[in-house]
Tab-separated table of C-alpha atoms in Angstrom:
chain	number	residue	atom	x	y	z
A	1	MET	CA	72.866	1.086	76.028
A	2	ALA	CA	69.424	2.955	75.536
A	3	ALA	CA	69.650	6.328	76.192
A	4	VAL	CA	67.618	7.163	79.407
A	5	GLY	CA	65.693	10.662	79.205
A	6	PHE	CA	65.832	11.958	82.836
A	7	LEU	CA	62.892	13.558	82.785
A	8	VAL	CA	58.814	13.781	83.518
A	9	GLU	CA	57.015	14.329	81.635
A	10	SER	CA	52.507	14.402	82.227
A	11	LYS	CA	52.509	10.883	79.015
A	12	GLY	CA	54.931	8.492	80.181
A	13	ALA	CA	54.047	9.871	84.293
A	14	ALA	CA	50.339	8.665	83.312
A	15	GLN	CA	51.011	5.978	82.231
A	16	ARG	CA	52.721	4.328	85.495
A	17	GLU	CA	49.701	6.344	87.760
A	18	ALA	CA	47.607	3.526	85.516
A	19	ARG	CA	49.727	1.394	85.778
A	20	SER	CA	50.493	1.345	89.460
A	21	SER	CA	46.615	2.556	90.655
A	22	ALA	CA	45.643	-1.102	88.783
A	23	GLY	CA	44.101	-3.403	91.471
A	24	TRP	CA	46.652	-5.920	91.985
A	25	LYS	CA	49.309	-2.931	90.799
A	26	ARG	CA	48.754	-0.951	93.377
A	27	GLN	CA	51.453	-0.603	96.340
A	28	LEU	CA	52.508	2.262	98.184
A	29	MET	CA	54.228	2.630	102.005
A	30	LYS	CA	52.276	1.552	104.056
A	31	LEU	CA	52.385	1.399	107.816
A	32	ALA	CA	53.129	-2.675	108.653
A	33	ALA	CA	54.184	-3.679	112.538
A	34	GLY	CA	54.953	-0.127	113.550
A	35	GLN	CA	57.649	0.328	110.903
A	36	ILE	CA	56.585	2.328	107.634
A	37	ARG	CA	56.659	-0.301	104.535
A	38	LEU	CA	57.134	1.298	101.104
A	39	ALA	CA	57.700	0.234	97.354
A	40	ALA	CA	58.691	1.219	94.511
A	41	THR	CA	55.958	3.527	93.381
A	42	ASP	CA	57.205	5.474	96.585
A	43	LEU	CA	60.638	6.315	94.219
A	44	GLY	CA	58.860	6.879	91.284
A	45	ASN	CA	56.173	9.597	93.291
A	46	HIS	CA	59.002	10.990	95.157
A	47	LEU	CA	60.882	12.202	92.002
A	48	ALA	CA	57.938	13.395	90.856
A	49	CYS	CA	56.915	15.706	93.377
A	50	ARG	CA	57.817	15.655	96.718
A	51	HIS	CA	54.340	16.577	98.576
A	52	LEU	CA	53.358	13.706	97.380
A	53	THR	CA	54.903	12.003	99.349
A	54	THR	CA	54.628	13.750	102.650
A	55	LEU	CA	50.539	13.004	101.370
A	56	ASP	CA	51.362	9.715	100.552
A	57	LEU	CA	53.094	9.992	104.565
A	58	ALA	CA	49.824	10.185	106.267
A	59	VAL	CA	47.820	7.875	104.356
A	60	ALA	CA	50.263	5.865	105.183
A	61	GLU	CA	50.276	6.939	108.933
A	62	GLY	CA	45.954	6.960	109.424
A	63	LYS	CA	46.579	10.535	109.501
A	64	ARG	CA	44.201	11.255	106.359
A	65	VAL	CA	43.312	9.045	104.021
A	66	ALA	CA	43.965	9.408	100.095
A	67	PRO	CA	41.038	11.087	97.649
A	68	ASP	CA	38.783	8.692	95.360
A	69	TRP	CA	39.535	10.706	92.429
A	70	ALA	CA	41.877	9.784	89.076
A	71	ALA	CA	42.475	11.494	85.120
A	72	PRO	CA	39.705	10.340	83.138
A	73	ASP	CA	42.147	9.026	80.884
A	74	LEU	CA	43.703	6.715	83.254
A	75	ALA	CA	41.804	3.870	83.005
A	76	VAL	CA	42.702	3.892	78.470
A	77	ILE	CA	46.106	3.513	79.855
A	78	ARG	CA	45.383	1.339	81.870
A	79	GLU	CA	43.835	-1.150	79.750
A	80	ARG	CA	46.603	-0.272	76.777
A	81	GLY	CA	49.005	-0.993	79.420
A	82	GLU	CA	48.019	-4.727	80.752
A	83	ARG	CA	47.291	-5.748	77.238
A	84	HIS	CA	50.555	-5.252	76.393
A	85	GLU	CA	52.069	-7.331	78.755
A	86	ARG	CA	49.417	-10.207	77.996
A	87	GLU	CA	50.919	-9.980	74.364
A	88	TYR	CA	54.419	-9.629	75.849
A	89	LEU	CA	53.594	-12.824	77.770
A	90	ALA	CA	52.000	-14.111	74.944
A	91	HIS	CA	55.197	-13.980	72.915
A	92	LEU	CA	57.447	-15.475	75.703
A	93	CYS	CA	54.935	-18.718	75.533
A	94	ALA	CA	55.231	-19.263	71.481
A	95	GLN	CA	59.118	-18.766	71.868
A	96	GLY	CA	58.384	-22.339	73.910
A	97	LEU	CA	59.402	-20.983	77.973
A	98	THR	CA	57.261	-21.971	80.530
A	99	VAL	CA	55.443	-18.816	82.229
A	100	ASP	CA	53.555	-18.628	85.609
A	101	ASN	CA	51.086	-15.579	86.015
A	102	LEU	CA	50.842	-14.648	90.255
A	103	SER	CA	48.564	-12.193	88.358
A	104	HIS	CA	45.493	-13.326	90.019
A	105	ILE	CA	46.628	-12.935	93.728
A	106	ARG	CA	45.803	-9.835	95.322
A	107	HIS	CA	48.664	-7.046	96.513
A	108	GLN	CA	47.414	-7.152	99.547
A	109	GLU	CA	48.225	-11.101	100.117
A	110	GLU	CA	52.039	-10.125	100.781
A	111	LYS	CA	53.325	-13.381	102.284
A	112	ARG	CA	51.279	-15.567	100.165
A	113	LEU	CA	52.802	-13.688	96.590
A	114	LEU	CA	56.112	-13.523	98.329
A	115	GLN	CA	56.076	-17.227	99.025
A	116	GLU	CA	54.627	-18.462	95.653
A	117	THR	CA	57.097	-16.492	93.780
A	118	LEU	CA	60.623	-18.369	95.810
A	119	GLY	CA	58.714	-21.201	95.147
A	120	LEU	CA	58.572	-20.359	91.203
A	121	MET	CA	62.192	-19.045	90.901
A	122	GLU	CA	63.025	-22.255	92.878
A	123	ARG	CA	61.978	-24.909	91.291
A	124	GLY	CA	63.893	-22.657	88.156
A	125	THR	CA	60.505	-21.803	86.346
A	126	ASP	CA	61.486	-19.776	83.011
A	127	VAL	CA	59.448	-17.279	83.087
A	128	ILE	CA	57.423	-15.620	87.087
A	129	ALA	CA	55.053	-12.963	86.159
A	130	GLN	CA	53.302	-10.651	88.534
A	131	GLY	CA	55.921	-11.983	91.245
A	132	ALA	CA	56.826	-10.358	94.235
A	133	LEU	CA	59.768	-8.801	95.935
A	134	GLY	CA	60.512	-7.665	99.523
A	135	ASP	CA	62.598	-7.501	102.160
A	136	GLY	CA	60.511	-6.162	104.625
A	137	GLU	CA	61.259	-2.484	104.048
A	138	TRP	CA	60.769	-2.170	100.909
A	139	PHE	CA	58.226	-4.132	98.502
A	140	GLY	CA	56.794	-4.676	94.779
A	141	ARG	CA	55.964	-6.461	91.853
A	142	PRO	CA	57.894	-6.941	88.977
A	143	ASP	CA	55.829	-7.635	85.713
A	144	VAL	CA	58.267	-9.769	84.650
A	145	LEU	CA	61.937	-12.793	86.160
A	146	ARG	CA	63.092	-13.899	83.924
A	147	ARG	CA	66.092	-17.217	84.237
A	148	VAL	CA	68.847	-16.555	82.913
A	149	ALA	CA	71.915	-18.989	82.560
A	150	ALA	CA	74.478	-16.852	85.236
A	151	PRO	CA	75.017	-19.516	88.258
A	152	SER	CA	73.599	-17.388	91.066
A	153	LYS	CA	75.135	-18.434	94.750
A	154	ARG	CA	72.091	-20.168	95.898
A	155	TRP	CA	70.113	-21.848	92.751
A	156	ALA	CA	72.344	-22.936	89.588
A	157	TRP	CA	70.950	-20.150	87.604
A	158	SER	CA	69.705	-16.955	88.566
A	159	TYR	CA	67.215	-13.878	87.541
A	160	GLU	CA	67.302	-10.694	85.720
A	161	VAL	CA	63.494	-7.916	85.803
A	162	ALA	CA	61.985	-7.083	82.654
A	163	ASP	CA	59.257	-4.125	83.004
A	164	THR	CA	56.307	-3.944	79.932
A	165	LYS	CA	55.655	-0.235	79.117
A	166	LEU	CA	54.520	1.952	76.808
A	167	ALA	CA	56.899	4.663	76.602
A	168	ARG	CA	58.816	4.790	74.353
A	169	GLU	CA	61.551	6.477	75.421
A	170	THR	CA	62.329	5.377	79.063
A	171	LYS	CA	62.263	7.244	81.913
A	172	ALA	CA	64.310	7.782	84.736
A	173	THR	CA	61.479	7.193	87.597
A	174	THR	CA	61.583	3.270	85.889
A	175	ILE	CA	65.432	2.546	85.925
A	176	LEU	CA	64.649	3.395	89.184
A	177	GLN	CA	61.646	0.995	90.155
A	178	LEU	CA	63.334	-1.191	88.504
A	179	SER	CA	66.988	-0.837	90.724
A	180	LEU	CA	64.150	-1.723	93.220
A	181	TYR	CA	64.031	-4.403	91.793
A	182	SER	CA	67.299	-5.886	90.928
A	183	GLU	CA	68.315	-4.846	94.842
A	184	LEU	CA	65.991	-7.414	96.178
A	185	LEU	CA	65.879	-9.744	94.151
A	186	GLY	CA	70.164	-9.790	93.928
A	187	LYS	CA	68.947	-10.052	98.349
A	188	ILE	CA	66.799	-13.446	97.811
A	189	GLN	CA	69.350	-15.419	95.402
A	190	GLY	CA	72.634	-13.890	96.390
A	191	THR	CA	73.775	-12.051	93.242
A	192	THR	CA	73.002	-8.788	92.070
A	193	PRO	CA	71.109	-8.824	87.833
A	194	GLU	CA	73.896	-8.014	85.587
A	195	PHE	CA	71.352	-6.516	83.667
A	196	LEU	CA	66.893	-4.739	83.992
A	197	TRP	CA	65.829	-4.763	81.006
A	198	VAL	CA	61.979	-2.602	79.287
A	199	ILE	CA	59.984	-4.066	77.287
A	200	PRO	CA	58.322	-1.134	75.201
A	201	PRO	CA	55.812	-2.513	72.513
A	202	GLY	CA	57.488	-2.895	69.158
A	203	GLU	CA	57.564	-6.445	66.637
A	204	GLY	CA	59.216	-9.248	68.183
A	205	PHE	CA	59.955	-7.295	71.714
A	206	ALA	CA	63.100	-6.463	70.945
A	207	GLY	CA	64.049	-5.524	75.081
A	208	GLU	CA	66.111	-2.656	76.104
A	209	LYS	CA	68.338	-3.940	78.516
A	210	TYR	CA	70.368	-1.242	81.508
A	211	ARG	CA	72.890	-2.452	82.856
A	212	VAL	CA	72.251	-2.411	86.471
A	213	SER	CA	75.927	-0.896	88.451
A	214	GLU	CA	75.761	2.342	85.930
A	215	TYR	CA	72.517	3.298	87.280
A	216	ALA	CA	73.174	1.825	91.644
A	217	ALA	CA	74.301	5.337	92.849
A	218	TYR	CA	71.513	7.207	91.134
A	219	TYR	CA	69.446	4.609	92.331
A	220	ARG	CA	70.502	4.811	96.177
A	221	TYR	CA	70.508	8.951	96.147
A	222	VAL	CA	67.066	8.723	95.629
A	223	LYS	CA	66.408	6.107	98.156
A	224	ALA	CA	67.730	7.089	100.545
A	225	ARG	CA	66.544	11.036	100.295
A	226	LEU	CA	63.213	8.819	100.203
A	227	ILE	CA	64.178	7.216	103.297
A	228	GLU	CA	64.553	10.477	105.242
A	229	ALA	CA	61.668	12.723	103.693
A	230	VAL	CA	60.015	9.230	105.128
A	231	GLY	CA	61.412	10.222	108.670
A	232	SER	CA	60.726	7.679	111.597
A	233	GLY	CA	60.182	4.464	109.587
A	234	LYS	CA	59.774	2.809	113.468
A	235	HIS	CA	57.716	4.542	115.795
A	236	GLY	CA	58.523	4.586	119.069
A	237	GLY	CA	61.831	2.512	117.940
A	238	ALA	CA	64.517	2.327	115.250
A	239	ALA	CA	63.605	4.303	111.733
A	240	LEU	CA	63.206	2.562	108.993
A	241	GLY	CA	67.036	1.786	106.657
A	242	GLY	CA	68.603	2.654	110.692
A	243	ALA	CA	69.025	4.486	113.555
A	244	ASP	CA	70.407	7.310	111.573
A	245	ARG	CA	68.471	7.951	108.158
A	246	GLY	CA	70.485	11.378	107.705
A	247	ALA	CA	73.592	10.243	107.653
A	248	ALA	CA	72.676	7.582	105.795
A	249	ALA	CA	71.704	10.105	102.782
A	250	ARG	CA	73.947	11.249	102.978
A	251	LYS	CA	76.821	9.324	102.317
A	252	ALA	CA	74.061	7.600	100.149
A	253	VAL	CA	74.791	10.739	97.765
A	254	PRO	CA	77.155	9.937	94.822
A	255	ALA	CA	79.931	12.563	94.119
A	256	ASP	CA	78.254	13.351	90.064
A	257	ALA	CA	75.324	11.999	91.052
A	258	GLY	CA	74.418	15.583	89.141
A	259	GLN	CA	75.019	13.861	86.018
A	260	TYR	CA	71.883	11.010	87.047
A	261	SER	CA	70.036	13.402	88.081
A	262	LEU	CA	69.625	16.393	85.626
A	263	GLY	CA	66.991	18.332	86.741
A	264	PHE	CA	65.506	17.050	89.899
A	265	ALA	CA	69.010	17.932	91.501
A	266	ASN	CA	67.316	21.225	93.775
A	267	GLU	CA	64.022	18.920	93.760
A	268	ILE	CA	66.233	16.595	95.914
A	269	ALA	CA	68.881	18.183	97.080
A	270	THR	CA	66.962	19.093	100.509
A	271	VAL	CA	64.834	17.306	102.902
A	272	GLU	CA	62.154	20.258	104.333
A	273	ALA	CA	58.239	21.091	104.963
A	274	THR	CA	56.998	20.426	101.343
A	275	TYR	CA	54.575	22.333	99.690
A	276	PRO	CA	52.003	21.387	96.770
A	277	GLU	CA	54.731	23.563	94.172
A	278	PRO	CA	52.680	22.029	90.239
A	279	VAL	CA	54.683	19.669	88.929
A	280	GLU	CA	53.605	17.843	85.640
A	281	HIS	CA	52.829	14.482	88.233
A	282	CYS	CA	49.466	17.521	88.648
A	283	LEU	CA	47.790	16.101	85.926
A	284	ILE	CA	47.355	13.099	86.605
A	285	CYS	CA	47.812	13.111	91.147
A	286	LYS	CA	45.014	11.203	93.143
A	287	TRP	CA	46.434	14.913	95.769
A	288	PHE	CA	45.110	17.692	92.651
A	289	ARG	CA	42.359	18.785	93.029
A	290	GLU	CA	43.314	19.615	97.805
A	291	CYS	CA	46.643	20.918	96.438
A	292	ASP	CA	44.744	22.721	93.797
A	293	ALA	CA	42.553	24.153	96.648
A	294	GLN	CA	45.645	25.510	98.772
A	295	ARG	CA	47.980	27.576	95.933
A	296	ARG	CA	44.341	29.083	95.599
A	297	ALA	CA	43.640	29.611	99.104
A	298	ASP	CA	46.946	31.048	99.607
A	299	ASP	CA	46.847	33.369	96.461
A	300	HIS	CA	50.190	30.930	95.669
A	301	LEU	CA	51.881	32.971	93.011
A	302	SER	CA	52.291	29.891	90.296
A	303	LEU	CA	48.761	31.182	89.459
A	304	VAL	CA	50.209	33.527	86.729
A	305	ALA	CA	50.711	32.340	84.197
A	306	ASP	CA	54.466	31.322	82.745
A	307	MET	CA	55.641	32.107	85.873
A	308	ARG	CA	59.021	29.995	86.570
A	309	ARG	CA	59.751	28.574	89.652
A	310	GLN	CA	63.370	31.000	89.544
A	311	GLN	CA	60.582	34.400	89.283
A	312	ARG	CA	58.649	33.432	91.774
A	313	ASP	CA	61.407	32.843	94.487
A	314	GLN	CA	62.813	36.581	93.879
A	315	PHE	CA	59.772	38.339	93.681
A	316	GLU	CA	58.729	36.315	96.858
A	317	ALA	CA	62.381	38.341	98.582
A	318	TRP	CA	61.248	41.575	97.572
A	319	ASN	CA	58.871	40.406	99.976
A	320	ALA	CA	55.540	39.960	96.930
A	321	GLY	CA	54.763	36.964	97.814
A	322	THR	CA	51.123	36.821	96.451
A	323	VAL	CA	49.750	37.621	93.449
A	324	ALA	CA	47.523	40.900	95.697
A	325	LYS	CA	51.678	41.246	96.479
A	326	LEU	CA	52.765	40.939	93.379
A	327	ALA	CA	50.022	42.800	91.302
A	328	ALA	CA	50.581	45.883	93.589
A	329	LEU	CA	54.294	46.285	93.348
A	330	PRO	CA	55.783	49.784	92.390
A	331	ILE	CA	56.770	50.041	88.890
A	332	PRO	CA	59.667	51.146	88.271
A	333	LEU	CA	60.992	48.170	89.985
A	334	GLU	CA	63.348	49.859	92.439
A	335	GLN	CA	66.241	46.876	92.767
A	336	LYS	CA	67.921	44.416	89.790
A	337	PRO	CA	66.763	41.307	90.186
A	338	ARG	CA	69.123	38.089	90.304
A	339	HIS	CA	68.473	36.442	87.470
A	340	GLY	CA	66.975	37.723	84.291
A	341	SER	CA	65.575	41.335	82.783
A	342	LYS	CA	64.406	43.708	84.122
A	343	GLU	CA	61.379	43.541	81.499
A	344	ALA	CA	60.420	40.435	82.172
A	345	TYR	CA	59.906	40.773	85.807
A	346	VAL	CA	57.597	44.139	84.969
A	347	ARG	CA	55.601	41.354	82.911
A	348	MET	CA	54.444	38.948	85.403
A	349	ARG	CA	53.460	41.923	88.165
A	350	GLU	CA	51.623	43.125	84.931
A	351	GLN	CA	50.264	39.612	84.217
A	352	ALA	CA	49.549	39.447	88.213
A	353	ARG	CA	47.012	42.632	87.427
A	354	VAL	CA	44.447	40.550	85.272
């Protein structure tokens, strides 16, 4: 089994953003019939930045308007990603497989997309490109659904999900996205797919396969935290995912969640009011200008070059929670920091004075 790197890095994030921003590929949470409908993109966004979930929710509820801005290099990455997908589909056609492509249907036409996809699955089409999967609460458009010989409860065949990715290293967000697709697919065909596939560039398009069950606990954990962060999905009625989402989220947290989430454990461990903390995703996020303006207005400690989150927490505990207060912090330090050396904190204090 191929190794999965559970790290967010700017290039991989840019590739995800470019693909989710492309016209018919854009799938974000929205308010439908009084209920918040979530999408695969929302899982990756929540993992990258909890504050992004807060902002997207406000847009879905009509409380805010999303900025009309995109990182300059996204168009190039988007074109490369779409070319990679076209080449993969051409490769499948050359193998004699029947490929039905639904990319001409806009993502806003969800009902039509779901019906067309189901019809192709019922006919046993070899490959379905840009189909749609949904259950009313979640929606997604996997790059490819491939028929496999294993029977499902519904048909004498079944399908597995494959996504074309430019990144050479598979990211946690990719596994989360494909895990959601696999869950939705399992509801349709009555049988959970055994594998999910990532198709990176390369001769022969040798895919990387991952066993769905091996990542199920991690997927349920992040999914439950997102549902809890979104809050009541049905205004004036039942909440998304059930009446007690908090209990559901706590129940979904596996005992070994830490080994899956690694660096993200602290980011998704609690549900609370969010702040635009600077993260890797900021480099390509449409909300960057607004969040950056808020940090500057707040004189936030993240404006001090090279300061770590742990150091910011310590300065806040010392009542030096702004750049101005930090610059005025008496030297020598009166207290020993909980982590690291006094010298490192003195350097941060001097940096704040620049």
